Coordinates of C-alpha atoms and ligand atoms in Angstrom, one line a residue:
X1 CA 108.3 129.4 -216.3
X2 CA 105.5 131.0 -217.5
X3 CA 102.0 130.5 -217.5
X4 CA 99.0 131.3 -219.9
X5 CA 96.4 133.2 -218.0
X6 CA 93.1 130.5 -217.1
X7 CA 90.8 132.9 -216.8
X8 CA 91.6 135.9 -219.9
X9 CA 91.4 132.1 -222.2
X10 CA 88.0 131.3 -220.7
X11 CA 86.4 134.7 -221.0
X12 CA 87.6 134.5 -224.5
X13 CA 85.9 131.3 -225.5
X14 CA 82.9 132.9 -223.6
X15 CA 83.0 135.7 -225.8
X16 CA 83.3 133.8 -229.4
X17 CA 80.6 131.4 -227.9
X18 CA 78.1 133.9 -228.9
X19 CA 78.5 134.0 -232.3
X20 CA 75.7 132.2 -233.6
X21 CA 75.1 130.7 -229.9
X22 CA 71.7 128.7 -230.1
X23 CA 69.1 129.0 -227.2
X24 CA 69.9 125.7 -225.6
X25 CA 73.5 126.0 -225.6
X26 CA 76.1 125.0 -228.7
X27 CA 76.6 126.9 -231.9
X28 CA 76.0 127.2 -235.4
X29 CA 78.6 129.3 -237.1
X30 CA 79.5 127.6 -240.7
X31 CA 82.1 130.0 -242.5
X32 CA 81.4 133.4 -244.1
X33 CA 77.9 133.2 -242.2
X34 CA 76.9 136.3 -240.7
X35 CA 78.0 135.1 -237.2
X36 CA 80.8 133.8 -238.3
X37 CA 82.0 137.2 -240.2
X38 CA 81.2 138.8 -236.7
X39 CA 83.4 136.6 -234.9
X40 CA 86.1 137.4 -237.3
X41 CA 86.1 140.9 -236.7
X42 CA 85.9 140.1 -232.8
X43 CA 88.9 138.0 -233.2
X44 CA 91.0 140.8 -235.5
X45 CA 90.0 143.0 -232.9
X46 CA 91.6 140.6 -229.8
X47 CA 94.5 139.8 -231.8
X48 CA 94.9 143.5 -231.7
X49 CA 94.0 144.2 -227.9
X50 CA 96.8 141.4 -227.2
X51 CA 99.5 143.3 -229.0
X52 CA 99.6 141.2 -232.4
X53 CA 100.0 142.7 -236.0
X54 CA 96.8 141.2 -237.4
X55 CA 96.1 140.0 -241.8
X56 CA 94.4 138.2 -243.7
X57 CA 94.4 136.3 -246.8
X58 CA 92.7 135.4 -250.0
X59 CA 91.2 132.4 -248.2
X60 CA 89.9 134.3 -245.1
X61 CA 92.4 133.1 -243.0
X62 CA 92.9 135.2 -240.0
X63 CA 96.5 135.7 -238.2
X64 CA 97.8 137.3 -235.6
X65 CA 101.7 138.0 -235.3
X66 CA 104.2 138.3 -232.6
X67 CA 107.6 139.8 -234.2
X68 CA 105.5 139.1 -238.1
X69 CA 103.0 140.9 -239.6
X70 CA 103.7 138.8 -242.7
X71 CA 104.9 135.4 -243.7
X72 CA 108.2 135.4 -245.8
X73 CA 110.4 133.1 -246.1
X74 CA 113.7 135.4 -244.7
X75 CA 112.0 135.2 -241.4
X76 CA 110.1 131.8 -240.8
X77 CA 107.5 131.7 -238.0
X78 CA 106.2 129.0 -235.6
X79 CA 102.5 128.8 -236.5
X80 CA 99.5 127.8 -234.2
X81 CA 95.5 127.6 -234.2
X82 CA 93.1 126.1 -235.8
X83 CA 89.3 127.7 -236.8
X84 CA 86.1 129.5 -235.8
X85 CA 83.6 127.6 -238.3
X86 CA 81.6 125.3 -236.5
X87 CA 79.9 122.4 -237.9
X88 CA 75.6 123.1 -237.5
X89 CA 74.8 122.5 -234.1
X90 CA 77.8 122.0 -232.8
X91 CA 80.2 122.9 -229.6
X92 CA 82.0 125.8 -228.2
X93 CA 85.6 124.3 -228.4
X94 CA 85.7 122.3 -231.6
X95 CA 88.0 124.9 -233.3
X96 CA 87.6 128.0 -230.9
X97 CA 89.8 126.4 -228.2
X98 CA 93.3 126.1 -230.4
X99 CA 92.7 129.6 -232.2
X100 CA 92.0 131.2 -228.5
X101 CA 94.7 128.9 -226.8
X102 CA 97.2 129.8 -229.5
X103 CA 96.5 133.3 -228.6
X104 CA 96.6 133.3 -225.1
X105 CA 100.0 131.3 -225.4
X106 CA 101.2 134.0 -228.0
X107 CA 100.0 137.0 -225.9
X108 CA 101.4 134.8 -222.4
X109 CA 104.6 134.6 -224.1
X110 CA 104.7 138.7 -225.3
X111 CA 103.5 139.7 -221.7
X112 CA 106.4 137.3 -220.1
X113 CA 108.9 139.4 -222.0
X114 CA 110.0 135.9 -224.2
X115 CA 112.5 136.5 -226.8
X116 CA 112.0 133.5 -229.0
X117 CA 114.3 133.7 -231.8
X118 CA 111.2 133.2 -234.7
X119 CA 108.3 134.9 -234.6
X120 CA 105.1 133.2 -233.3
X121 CA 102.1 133.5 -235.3
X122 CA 98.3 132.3 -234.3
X123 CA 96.2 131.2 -236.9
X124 CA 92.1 130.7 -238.0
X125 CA 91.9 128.6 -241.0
X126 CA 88.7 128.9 -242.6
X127 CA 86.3 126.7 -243.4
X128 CA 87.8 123.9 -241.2
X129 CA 84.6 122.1 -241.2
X130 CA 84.3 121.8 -244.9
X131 CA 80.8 122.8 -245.6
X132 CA 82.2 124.3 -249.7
X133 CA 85.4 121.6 -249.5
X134 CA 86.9 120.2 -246.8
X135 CA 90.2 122.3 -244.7
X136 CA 89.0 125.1 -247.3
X137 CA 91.6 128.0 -245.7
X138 CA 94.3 125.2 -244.5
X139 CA 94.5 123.7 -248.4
X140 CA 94.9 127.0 -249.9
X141 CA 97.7 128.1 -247.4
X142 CA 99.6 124.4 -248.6
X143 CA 99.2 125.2 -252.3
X144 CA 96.7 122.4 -252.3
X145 CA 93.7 124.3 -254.0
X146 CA 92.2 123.4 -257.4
X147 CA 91.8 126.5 -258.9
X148 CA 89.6 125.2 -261.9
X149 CA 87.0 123.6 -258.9
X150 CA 86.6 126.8 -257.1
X151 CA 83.4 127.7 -259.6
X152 CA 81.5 124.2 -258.7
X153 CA 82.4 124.0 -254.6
X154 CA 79.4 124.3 -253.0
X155 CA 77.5 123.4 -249.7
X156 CA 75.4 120.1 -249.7
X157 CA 72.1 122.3 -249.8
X158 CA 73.4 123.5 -253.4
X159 CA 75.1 126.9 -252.2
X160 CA 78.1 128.1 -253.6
X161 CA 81.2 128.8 -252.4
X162 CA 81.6 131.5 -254.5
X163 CA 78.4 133.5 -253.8
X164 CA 79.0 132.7 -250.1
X165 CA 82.4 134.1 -250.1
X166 CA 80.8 137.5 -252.0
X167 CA 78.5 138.0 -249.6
X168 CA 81.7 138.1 -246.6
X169 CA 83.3 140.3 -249.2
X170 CA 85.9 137.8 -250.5
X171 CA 86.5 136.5 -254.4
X172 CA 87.2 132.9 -254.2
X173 CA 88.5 133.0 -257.3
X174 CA 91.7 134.4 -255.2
X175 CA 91.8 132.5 -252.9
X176 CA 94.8 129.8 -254.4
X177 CA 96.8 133.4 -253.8
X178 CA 96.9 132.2 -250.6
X179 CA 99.4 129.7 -251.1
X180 CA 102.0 130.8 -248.3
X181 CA 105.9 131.0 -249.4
X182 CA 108.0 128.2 -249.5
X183 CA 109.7 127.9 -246.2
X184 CA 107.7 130.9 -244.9
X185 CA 106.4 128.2 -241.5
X186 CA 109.2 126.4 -239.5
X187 CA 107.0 124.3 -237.8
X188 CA 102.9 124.0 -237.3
X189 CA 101.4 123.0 -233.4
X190 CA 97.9 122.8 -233.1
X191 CA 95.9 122.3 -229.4
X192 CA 92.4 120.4 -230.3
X193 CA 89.9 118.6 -227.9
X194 CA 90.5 115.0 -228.4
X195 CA 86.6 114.5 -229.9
X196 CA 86.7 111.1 -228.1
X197 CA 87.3 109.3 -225.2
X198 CA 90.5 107.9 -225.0
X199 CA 91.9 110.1 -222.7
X200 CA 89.6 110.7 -220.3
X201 CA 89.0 106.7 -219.9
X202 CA 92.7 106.2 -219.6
X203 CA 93.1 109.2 -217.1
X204 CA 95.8 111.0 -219.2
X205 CA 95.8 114.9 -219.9
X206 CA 97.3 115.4 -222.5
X207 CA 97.4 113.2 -225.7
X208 CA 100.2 113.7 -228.5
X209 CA 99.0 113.1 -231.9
X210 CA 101.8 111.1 -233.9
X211 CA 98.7 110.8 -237.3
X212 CA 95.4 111.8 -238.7
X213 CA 93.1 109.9 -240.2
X214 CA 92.6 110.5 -244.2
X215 CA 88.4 111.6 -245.0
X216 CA 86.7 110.4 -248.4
X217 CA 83.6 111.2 -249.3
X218 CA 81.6 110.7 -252.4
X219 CA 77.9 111.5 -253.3
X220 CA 76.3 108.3 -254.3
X221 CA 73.4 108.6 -256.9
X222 CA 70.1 105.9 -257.1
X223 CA 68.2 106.4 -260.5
X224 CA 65.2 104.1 -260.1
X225 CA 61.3 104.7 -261.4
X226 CA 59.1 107.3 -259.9
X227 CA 55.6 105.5 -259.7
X228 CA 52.3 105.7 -257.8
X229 CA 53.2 104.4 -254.2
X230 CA 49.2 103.1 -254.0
X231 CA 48.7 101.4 -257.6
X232 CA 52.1 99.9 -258.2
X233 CA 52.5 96.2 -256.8
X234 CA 55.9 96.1 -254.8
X235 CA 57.7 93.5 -256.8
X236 CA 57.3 95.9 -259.5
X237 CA 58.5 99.1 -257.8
X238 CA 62.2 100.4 -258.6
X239 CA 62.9 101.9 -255.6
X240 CA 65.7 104.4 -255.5
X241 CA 66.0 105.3 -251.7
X242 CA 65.3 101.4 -250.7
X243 CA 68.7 100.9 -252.9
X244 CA 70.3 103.5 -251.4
X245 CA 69.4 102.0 -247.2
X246 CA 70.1 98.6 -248.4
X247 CA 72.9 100.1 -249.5
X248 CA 74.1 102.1 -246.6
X249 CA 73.6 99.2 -244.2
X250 CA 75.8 96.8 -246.2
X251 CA 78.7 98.8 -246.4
X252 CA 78.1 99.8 -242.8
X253 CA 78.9 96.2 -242.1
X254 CA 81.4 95.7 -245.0
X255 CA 83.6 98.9 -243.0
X256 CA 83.3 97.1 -239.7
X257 CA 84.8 94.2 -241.0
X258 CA 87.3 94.6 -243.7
X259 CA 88.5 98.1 -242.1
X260 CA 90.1 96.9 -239.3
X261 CA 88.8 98.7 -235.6
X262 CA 90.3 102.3 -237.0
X263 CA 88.2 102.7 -240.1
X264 CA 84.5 104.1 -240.0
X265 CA 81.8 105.2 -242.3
X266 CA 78.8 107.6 -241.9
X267 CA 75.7 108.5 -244.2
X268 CA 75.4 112.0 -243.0
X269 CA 73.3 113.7 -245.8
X270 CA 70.3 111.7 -247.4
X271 CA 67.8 113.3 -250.5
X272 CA 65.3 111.5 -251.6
X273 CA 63.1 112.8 -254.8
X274 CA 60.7 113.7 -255.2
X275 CA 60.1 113.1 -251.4
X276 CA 56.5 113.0 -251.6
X277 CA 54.8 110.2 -249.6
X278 CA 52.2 109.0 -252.8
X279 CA 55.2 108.9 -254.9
X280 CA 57.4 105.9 -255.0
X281 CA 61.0 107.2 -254.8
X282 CA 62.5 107.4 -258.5
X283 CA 65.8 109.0 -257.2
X284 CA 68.0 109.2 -254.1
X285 CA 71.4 110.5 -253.2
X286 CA 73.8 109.8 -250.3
X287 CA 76.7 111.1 -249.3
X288 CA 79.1 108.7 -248.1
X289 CA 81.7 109.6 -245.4
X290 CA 84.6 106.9 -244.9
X291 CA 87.8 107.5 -242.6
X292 CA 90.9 105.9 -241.7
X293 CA 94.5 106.5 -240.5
X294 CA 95.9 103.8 -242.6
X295 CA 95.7 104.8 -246.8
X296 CA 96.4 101.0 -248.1
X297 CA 92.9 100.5 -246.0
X298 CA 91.0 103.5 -247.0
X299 CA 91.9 102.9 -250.6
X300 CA 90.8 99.3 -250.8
X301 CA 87.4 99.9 -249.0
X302 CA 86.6 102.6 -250.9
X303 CA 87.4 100.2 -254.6
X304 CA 85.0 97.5 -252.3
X305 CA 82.3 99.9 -251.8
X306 CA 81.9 101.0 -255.1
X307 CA 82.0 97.2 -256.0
X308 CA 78.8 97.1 -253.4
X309 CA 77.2 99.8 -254.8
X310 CA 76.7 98.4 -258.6
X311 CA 75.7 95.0 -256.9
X312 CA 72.7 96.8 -254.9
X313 CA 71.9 98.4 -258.3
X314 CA 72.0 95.2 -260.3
X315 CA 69.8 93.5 -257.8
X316 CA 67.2 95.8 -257.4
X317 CA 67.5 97.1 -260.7
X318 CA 68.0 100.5 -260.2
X319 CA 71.2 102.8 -261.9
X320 CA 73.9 104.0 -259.3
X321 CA 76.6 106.5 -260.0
X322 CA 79.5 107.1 -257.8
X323 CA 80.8 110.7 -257.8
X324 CA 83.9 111.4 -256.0
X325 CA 83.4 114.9 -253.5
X326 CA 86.8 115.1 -251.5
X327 CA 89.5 113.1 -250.5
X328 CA 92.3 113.8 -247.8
X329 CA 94.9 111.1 -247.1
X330 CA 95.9 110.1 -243.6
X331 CA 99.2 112.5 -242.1
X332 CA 102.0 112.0 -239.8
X333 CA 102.7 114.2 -237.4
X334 CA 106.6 115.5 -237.3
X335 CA 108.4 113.4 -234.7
X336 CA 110.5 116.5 -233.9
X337 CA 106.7 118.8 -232.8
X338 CA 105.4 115.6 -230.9
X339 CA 108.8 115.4 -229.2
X340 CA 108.6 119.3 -228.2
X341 CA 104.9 118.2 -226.8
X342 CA 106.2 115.5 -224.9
X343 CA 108.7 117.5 -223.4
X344 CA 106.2 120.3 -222.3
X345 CA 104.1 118.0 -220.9
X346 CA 106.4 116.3 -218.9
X347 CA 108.0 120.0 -217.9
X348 CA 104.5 120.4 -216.2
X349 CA 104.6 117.1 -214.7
X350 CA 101.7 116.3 -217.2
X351 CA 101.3 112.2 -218.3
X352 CA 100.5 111.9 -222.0
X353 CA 100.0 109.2 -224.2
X354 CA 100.6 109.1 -228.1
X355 CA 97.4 108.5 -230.4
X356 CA 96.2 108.9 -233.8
X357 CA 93.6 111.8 -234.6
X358 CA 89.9 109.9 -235.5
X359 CA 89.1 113.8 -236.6
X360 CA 90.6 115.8 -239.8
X361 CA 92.5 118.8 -238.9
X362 CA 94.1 121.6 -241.0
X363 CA 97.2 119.9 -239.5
X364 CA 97.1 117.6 -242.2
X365 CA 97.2 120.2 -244.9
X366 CA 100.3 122.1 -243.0
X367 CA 102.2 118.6 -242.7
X368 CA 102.7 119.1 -246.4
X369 CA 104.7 122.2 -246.4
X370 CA 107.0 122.4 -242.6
X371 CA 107.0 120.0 -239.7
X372 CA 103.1 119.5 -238.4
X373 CA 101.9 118.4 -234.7
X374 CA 99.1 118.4 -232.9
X375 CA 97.9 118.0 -228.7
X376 CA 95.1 117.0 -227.3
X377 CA 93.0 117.4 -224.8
X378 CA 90.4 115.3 -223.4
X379 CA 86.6 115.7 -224.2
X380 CA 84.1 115.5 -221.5
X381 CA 82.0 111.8 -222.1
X382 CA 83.9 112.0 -225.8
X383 CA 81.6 114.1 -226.8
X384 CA 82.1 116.4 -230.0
X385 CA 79.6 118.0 -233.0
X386 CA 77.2 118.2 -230.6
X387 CA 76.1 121.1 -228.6
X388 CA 77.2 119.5 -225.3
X389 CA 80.8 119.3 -226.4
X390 CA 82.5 120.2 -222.9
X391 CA 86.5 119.9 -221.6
X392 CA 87.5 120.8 -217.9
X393 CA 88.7 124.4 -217.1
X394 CA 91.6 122.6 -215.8
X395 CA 92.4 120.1 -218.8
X396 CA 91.9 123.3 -220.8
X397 CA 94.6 125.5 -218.9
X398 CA 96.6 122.9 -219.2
X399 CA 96.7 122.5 -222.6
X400 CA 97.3 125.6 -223.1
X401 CA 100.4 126.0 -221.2
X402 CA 101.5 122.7 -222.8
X403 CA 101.1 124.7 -226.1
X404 CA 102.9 127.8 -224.8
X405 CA 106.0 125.9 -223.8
X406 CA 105.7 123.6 -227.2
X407 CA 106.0 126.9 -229.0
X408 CA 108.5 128.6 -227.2
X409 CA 110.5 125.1 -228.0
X410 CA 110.1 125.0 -231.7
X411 CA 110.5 129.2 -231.7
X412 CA 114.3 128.6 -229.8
Ligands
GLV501 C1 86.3 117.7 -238.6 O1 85.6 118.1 -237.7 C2 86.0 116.3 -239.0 O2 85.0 116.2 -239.6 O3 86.8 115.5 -238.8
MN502 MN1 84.8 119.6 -236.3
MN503 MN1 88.2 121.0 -235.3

């Protein structure tokens, strides 16, 4: 049988680590950032060193190919990875660990002398994290990029994708040229930290992922009256960002309790004009984060919220516009990938249990064009976006060789 090698795989995520490493530990490495462009060329340049044929398309996705050094439909491949962006402040394996796992399986597998009958190709989607549009690289691979909404993507602080793109030397413009060949992937497998805590409470190493949860988000808008926060009697203020808590907390609440235990909300990003403290508040924006694995749920607390929304703007007489920003629906993984994971595991004498994904993956995207899986590993305390994110050497290596036998399966 063979093995992926412990240590090469945790030099490596040493190594990319750096890219935008922060002094007390963590990263910050959004896509086509300067570190992140950096650890591009770093990974092109492992790929390389590992003996893989190395491209990359109109959407800055990297691969690396063993028996490929394209995708065509004549010869489909057995794709792996995940990404190198990182959300702000966030961890070293979140991304990094299925790109550099995929490799290390890939290379493991060239170095064994394996002879799979389809090539194996490792992938690094970009823009995983979404900071221009959520599974950016993933959606263009699919064929699931708007081309007319390329101009307007842009980062929550106003930058656009566009001008970020330029600056890594890449026209987005292109980027729906990415749109792999039909057929062109025979199956997807992607190793992730779980993110959470399931499976280090329940004591299990390896988790297969059988669905993952479906993201909305929309930016909510509060249009109340800027006044002087001294002179103006508070039953006569119109208080945009007051709307927009009261707000926030009520569909908090209205989540937890018509969402079932799977579906959750956040309020991540929060403006509030002019944000002067003499001024009262005469406009505020949210933007509203709501996830689920089930779509019939997602779909009718999203209708409720927006019903919420025009209620807190009626009563405290205010304007509120809802503006749609993404929108993923919830994926099934391909019974035939979580079967070849099940059977890896168990070749190791590994226990696993089956769960849904509480995290969107580029999975999702690829589960729309071949057979999609994913495996998990558990995260240290649950932890994830956060600089302490951690997993075990040990839960890491084996992942990693539960990915190199998953591929070698779906290759044949
Ligand atoms: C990806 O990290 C997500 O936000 O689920
Ligand atoms: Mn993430
Ligand atoms: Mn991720």
């Amino acid at each position: 049988m063979l093995s992926t090698s412990r240590a090469r795989l945790e030099s490596r995520i040493a190594a990319l680590a750096r890219f935008g490493a922060l002094p007390g530990g963590g990263v910050t490495r959004s896509c086509w950032s300067p570190p992140h462009e950096e650890a591009r060329a770093w990974l092109i340049a492992e790929m390389r060193a590992a003996g893989l044929k190395t491209w990359v398309d109109a959407a800055g996705n990297v691969f690396g190919g063993l028996g490929a050094d394209r995708l065509s439909a004549e010869r489909p491949v057995v794709l792996t990875g995940s990404h190198i962006d990182t959300v702000p402040e966030g961890g070293i394996l979140d991304g990094a660990l299925g790109v550099l796992a995929g490799l290390e399986a890939v290379q493991a597998a060239r170095e064994g002398g394996a002879a799979p009958a389809r090539p194996l190709v490792v992938v690094a989607w970009s823009d995983e994290e979404g900071r221009y549009g959520s599974l950016f690289g993933s959606r263009a691979f699919c064929g699931r990029l708007d081309a007319s909404a390329i101009p307007t993507m842009a980062a929550a602080d106003g930058e656009r994708l566009v001008d970020a793109m330029a600056r890594a030397g890449f026209d987005a413009l292109k980027a729906p040229g990415a749109a792999a060949p039909a057929g062109a992937v025979h199956a997807y497998v992607e190793l992730h930290i779980e993110q959470g805590a399931r499976l280090e409470e329940a004591g299990i190493p390896i988790g297969v992922v059988d669905s993952i949860v479906g993201v909305r988000r929309s930016r909510v808008v509060w249009r109340g009256q800027a006044d002087h926060a001294g002179t103006t009697p508070m039953a006569r203020r119109r208080d945009a960002f007051l709307a927009a808590a009261d707000y926030a907390l009520r569909a908090r609440d209205l989540v937890v309790e018509r969402g079932g235990e799977r579906s959750v909300t956040n309020f991540g990003v929060v403006n509030v004009h002019p944000g002067v403290s003499n001024i009262v508040p005469g406009r505020a924006e949210l933007v509203h984060e709501m996830r689920g694995p089930d779509a019939a749920t997602l779909e009718s607390l999203w209708n409720d919220c927006t019903a919420l929304a025009r209620q807190v703007a009626a009563a405290r007489d205010v304007g509120v516009e809802v503006r749609p920003l993404s929108a993923t629906t919830p994926a099934p993984c391909a019974e035939r990938v979580q079967q070849a994971v099940v059977k890896a595991a168990e070749g190791r004498g590994l226990a696993w249990q089956r769960m849904y994904s509480a995290a969107g993956h580029d999975a999702q995207n690829l589960a729309a064009v071949t057979e999609s899986g994913m495996l998990f590993i558990p995260s240290r305390g649950g932890r994830s976006h956060r600089v302490d994110e951690a997993s075990d050497g040990a839960a890491i290596e084996r992942g990693a060789n539960v990915l190199l036998d998953t591929l070698l399966a779906l290759a044949g």
